[in-house]
Coordinates of C-alpha atoms in Angstrom, one line a residue:
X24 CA 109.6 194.1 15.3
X25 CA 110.5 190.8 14.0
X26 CA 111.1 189.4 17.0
X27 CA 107.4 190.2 18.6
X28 CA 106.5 188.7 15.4
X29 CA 108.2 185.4 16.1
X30 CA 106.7 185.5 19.3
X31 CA 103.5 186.0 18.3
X32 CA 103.8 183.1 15.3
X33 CA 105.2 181.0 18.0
X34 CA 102.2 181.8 20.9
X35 CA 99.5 180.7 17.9
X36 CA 101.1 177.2 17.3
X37 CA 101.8 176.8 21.2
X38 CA 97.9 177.0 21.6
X39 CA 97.4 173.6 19.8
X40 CA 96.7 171.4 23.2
X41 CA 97.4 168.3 22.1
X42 CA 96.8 166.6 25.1
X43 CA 94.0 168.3 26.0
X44 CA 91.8 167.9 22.5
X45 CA 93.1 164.9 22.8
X46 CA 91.1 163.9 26.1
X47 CA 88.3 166.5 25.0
X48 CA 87.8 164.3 21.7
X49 CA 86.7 161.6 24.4
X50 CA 85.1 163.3 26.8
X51 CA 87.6 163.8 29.2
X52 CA 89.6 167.0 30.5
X53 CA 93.1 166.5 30.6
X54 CA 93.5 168.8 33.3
X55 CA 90.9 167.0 35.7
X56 CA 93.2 163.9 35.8
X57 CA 96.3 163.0 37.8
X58 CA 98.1 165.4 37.5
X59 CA 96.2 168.1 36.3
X60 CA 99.0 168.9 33.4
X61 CA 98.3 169.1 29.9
X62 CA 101.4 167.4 29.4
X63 CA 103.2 164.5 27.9
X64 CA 103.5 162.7 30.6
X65 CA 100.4 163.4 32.2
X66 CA 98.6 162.0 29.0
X67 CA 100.6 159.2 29.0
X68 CA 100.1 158.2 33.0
X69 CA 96.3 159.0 33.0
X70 CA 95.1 158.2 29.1
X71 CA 97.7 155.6 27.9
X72 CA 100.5 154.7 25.8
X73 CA 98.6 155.8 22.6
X74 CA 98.0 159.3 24.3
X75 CA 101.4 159.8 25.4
X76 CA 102.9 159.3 21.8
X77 CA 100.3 161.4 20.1
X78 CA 101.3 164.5 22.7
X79 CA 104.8 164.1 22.2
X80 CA 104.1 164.1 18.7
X81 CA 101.9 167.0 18.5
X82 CA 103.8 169.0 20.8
X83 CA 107.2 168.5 19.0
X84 CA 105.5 169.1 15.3
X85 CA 103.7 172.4 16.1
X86 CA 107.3 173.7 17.3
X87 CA 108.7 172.7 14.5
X88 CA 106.0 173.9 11.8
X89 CA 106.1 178.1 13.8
X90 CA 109.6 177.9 13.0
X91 CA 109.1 176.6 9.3
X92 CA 106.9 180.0 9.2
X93 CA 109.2 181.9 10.3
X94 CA 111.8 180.4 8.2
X95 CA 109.7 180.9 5.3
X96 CA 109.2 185.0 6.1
X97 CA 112.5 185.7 7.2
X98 CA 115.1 183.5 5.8
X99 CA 115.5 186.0 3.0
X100 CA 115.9 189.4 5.0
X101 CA 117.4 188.4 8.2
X102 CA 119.4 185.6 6.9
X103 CA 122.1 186.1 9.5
X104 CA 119.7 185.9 12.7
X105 CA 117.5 182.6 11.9
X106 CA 118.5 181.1 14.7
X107 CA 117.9 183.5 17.0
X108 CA 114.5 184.4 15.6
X109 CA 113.4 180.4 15.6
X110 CA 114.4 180.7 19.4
X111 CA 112.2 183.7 20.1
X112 CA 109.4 181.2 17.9
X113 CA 110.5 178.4 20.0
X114 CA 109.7 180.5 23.1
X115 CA 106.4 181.9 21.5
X116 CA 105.6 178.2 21.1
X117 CA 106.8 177.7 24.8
X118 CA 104.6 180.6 26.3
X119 CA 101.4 179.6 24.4
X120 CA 101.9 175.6 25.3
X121 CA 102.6 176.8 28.8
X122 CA 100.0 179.7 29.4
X123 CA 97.3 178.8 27.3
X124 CA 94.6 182.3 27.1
X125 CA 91.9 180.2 26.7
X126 CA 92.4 177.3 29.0
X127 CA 92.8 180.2 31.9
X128 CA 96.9 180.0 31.3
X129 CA 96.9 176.7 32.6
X130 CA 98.6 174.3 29.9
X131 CA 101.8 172.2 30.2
X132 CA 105.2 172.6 31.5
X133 CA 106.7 172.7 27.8
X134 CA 109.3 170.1 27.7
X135 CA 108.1 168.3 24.3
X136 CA 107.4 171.9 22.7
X137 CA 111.0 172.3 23.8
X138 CA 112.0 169.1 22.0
X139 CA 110.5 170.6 19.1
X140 CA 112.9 173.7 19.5
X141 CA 115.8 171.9 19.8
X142 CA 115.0 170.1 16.7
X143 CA 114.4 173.0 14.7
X144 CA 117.3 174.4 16.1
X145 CA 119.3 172.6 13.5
X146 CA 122.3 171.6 15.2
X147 CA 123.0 167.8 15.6
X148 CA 125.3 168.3 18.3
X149 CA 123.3 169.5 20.3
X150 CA 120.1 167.2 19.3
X151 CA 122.8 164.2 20.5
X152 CA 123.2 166.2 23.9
X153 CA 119.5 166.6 24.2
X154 CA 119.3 163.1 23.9
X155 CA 121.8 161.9 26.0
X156 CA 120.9 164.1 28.5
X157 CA 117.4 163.6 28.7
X158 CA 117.7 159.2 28.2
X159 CA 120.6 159.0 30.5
X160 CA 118.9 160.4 33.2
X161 CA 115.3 159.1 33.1
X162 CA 116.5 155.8 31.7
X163 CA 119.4 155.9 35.9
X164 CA 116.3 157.1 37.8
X165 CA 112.7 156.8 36.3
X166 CA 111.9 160.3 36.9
X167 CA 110.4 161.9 33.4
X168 CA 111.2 165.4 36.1
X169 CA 115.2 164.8 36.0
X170 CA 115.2 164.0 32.6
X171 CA 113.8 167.1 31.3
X172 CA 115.7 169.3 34.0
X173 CA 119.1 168.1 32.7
X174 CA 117.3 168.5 28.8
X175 CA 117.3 171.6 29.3
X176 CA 120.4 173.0 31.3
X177 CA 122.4 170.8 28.7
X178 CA 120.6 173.0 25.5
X179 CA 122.0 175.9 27.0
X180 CA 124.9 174.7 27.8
X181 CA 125.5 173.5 24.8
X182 CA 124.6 176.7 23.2
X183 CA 126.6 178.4 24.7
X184 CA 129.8 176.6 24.1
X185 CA 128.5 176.2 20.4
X186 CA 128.1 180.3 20.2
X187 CA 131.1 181.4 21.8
X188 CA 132.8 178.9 19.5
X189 CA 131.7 180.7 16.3
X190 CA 129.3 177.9 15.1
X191 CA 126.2 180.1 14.4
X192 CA 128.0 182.7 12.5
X193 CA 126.2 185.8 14.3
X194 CA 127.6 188.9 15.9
X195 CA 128.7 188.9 19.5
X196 CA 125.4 191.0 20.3
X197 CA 123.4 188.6 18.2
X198 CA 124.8 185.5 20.4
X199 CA 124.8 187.1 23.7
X200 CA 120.7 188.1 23.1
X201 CA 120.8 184.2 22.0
X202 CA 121.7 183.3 25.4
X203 CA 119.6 185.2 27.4
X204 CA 116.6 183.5 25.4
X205 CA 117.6 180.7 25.8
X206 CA 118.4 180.9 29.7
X207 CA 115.1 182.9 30.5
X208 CA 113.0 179.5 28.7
X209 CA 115.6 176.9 30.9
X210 CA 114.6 179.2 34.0
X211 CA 110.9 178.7 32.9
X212 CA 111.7 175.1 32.9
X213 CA 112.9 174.8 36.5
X214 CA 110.0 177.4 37.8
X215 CA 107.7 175.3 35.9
X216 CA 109.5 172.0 37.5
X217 CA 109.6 173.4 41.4
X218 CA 107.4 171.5 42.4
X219 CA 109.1 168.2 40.9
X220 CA 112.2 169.4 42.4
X221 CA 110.9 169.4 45.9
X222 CA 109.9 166.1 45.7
X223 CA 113.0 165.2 43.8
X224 CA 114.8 166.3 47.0
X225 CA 112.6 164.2 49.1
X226 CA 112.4 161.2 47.5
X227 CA 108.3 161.6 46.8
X228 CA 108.6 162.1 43.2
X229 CA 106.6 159.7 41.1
X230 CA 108.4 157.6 38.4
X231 CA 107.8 156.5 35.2
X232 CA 108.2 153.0 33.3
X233 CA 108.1 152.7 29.9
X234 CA 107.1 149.0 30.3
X235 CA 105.6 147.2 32.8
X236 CA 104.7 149.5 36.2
X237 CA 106.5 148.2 39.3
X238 CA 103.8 147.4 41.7
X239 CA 105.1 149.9 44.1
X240 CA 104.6 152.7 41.2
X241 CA 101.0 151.5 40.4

């Protein structure tokens, strides 16, 4: 029961569109405009710098306040299973950024939310893997896509090797249910990304600069 409750908790916070109140705030509809993502990087192609941050931002925070509230109702009975029950959040958090009821389930791909779970995951190792992962690859090849692909295949990764290492402290069921959440949302990501990855494959995916645009990008 307290893992549909997570969920639940988690779907609630996901349906905070920060991109899209974002745009609605000035007339626009996120979703109308390159695109058509309520995304990060979306915001950040089609309403600027400014937009871009404030999405990451939002999108990362509202992650990371769900699994506060779970923290705060659980932390005292299921002391032993936080992590996996800030997961099942995460994913809550996930599903509702990604399938948003009242936006006719068309939201974002979930790879800032997913920031935000990897945060509030707690464990520095792997919030240096995110990062290195994620910067290492955009930072080699421009595409935003490849970044968040390797993001997150190297959270599971890495939680695997951290679980099966004893660093969470749970019970091998506990771990193994751990995994499977956390492989279903990194299968979400790539179903989310198949599009991307096509064009990754044939050399049509659009990159990103942080600075300047190369005129060949523009």
């Amino acid at each position: 029961m307290e893992r549909i409750i997570c969920l639940i908790i988690g779907y609630a916070f996901g349906l905070f569109q920060t991109s899209y109140i974002y745009g609605k705030a000035r007339g626009i509809d996120i979703r109308t405009k390159g695109s058509g993502n309520a995304g990060t990087t979306n915001a950040l192609r089609t309403l600027g710098r400014k937009a871009g941050l404030i999405t990451l931002a939002g999108d990362i925070l509202k992650c990371l306040a769900a699994v506060l509230v779970t923290w705060l109702i659980f932390h005292r009975t299921h002391p032993d299973i936080m992590k996996l029950l800030g997961i099942y959040t995460s994913a809550g958090v996930i599903l509702g950024h990604d399938y948003p009821f009242y936006m006719g389930f068309r939201g974002g791909k979930g790879i800032a939310a997913t920031a935000g779970m990897i945060i509030a995951f707690l464990d520095w190792h792997l919030i240096i893997v995110g990062i290195i992962c994620f910067f290492v690859s955009f930072f080699a090849t421009h595409y935003v896509s490849l970044g968040s692909l390797a993001l997150s295949a190297g959270f599971f990764i890495g939680v695997v090797i951290s679980g099966q290492l004893g660093v969470y402290g749970m019970s091998q069921m506990a771990r193994n249910e751990l995994y499977i959440i956390v492989g279903i949302l990194t299968a979400m990501t790539f179903i989310k990304h198949r599009g991307n990855i096509v064009r990754l494959f044939h050399g049509t995916e659009r990159k990103t600069y942080l600075g300047k645009k190369h005129k060949s990008d523009q």
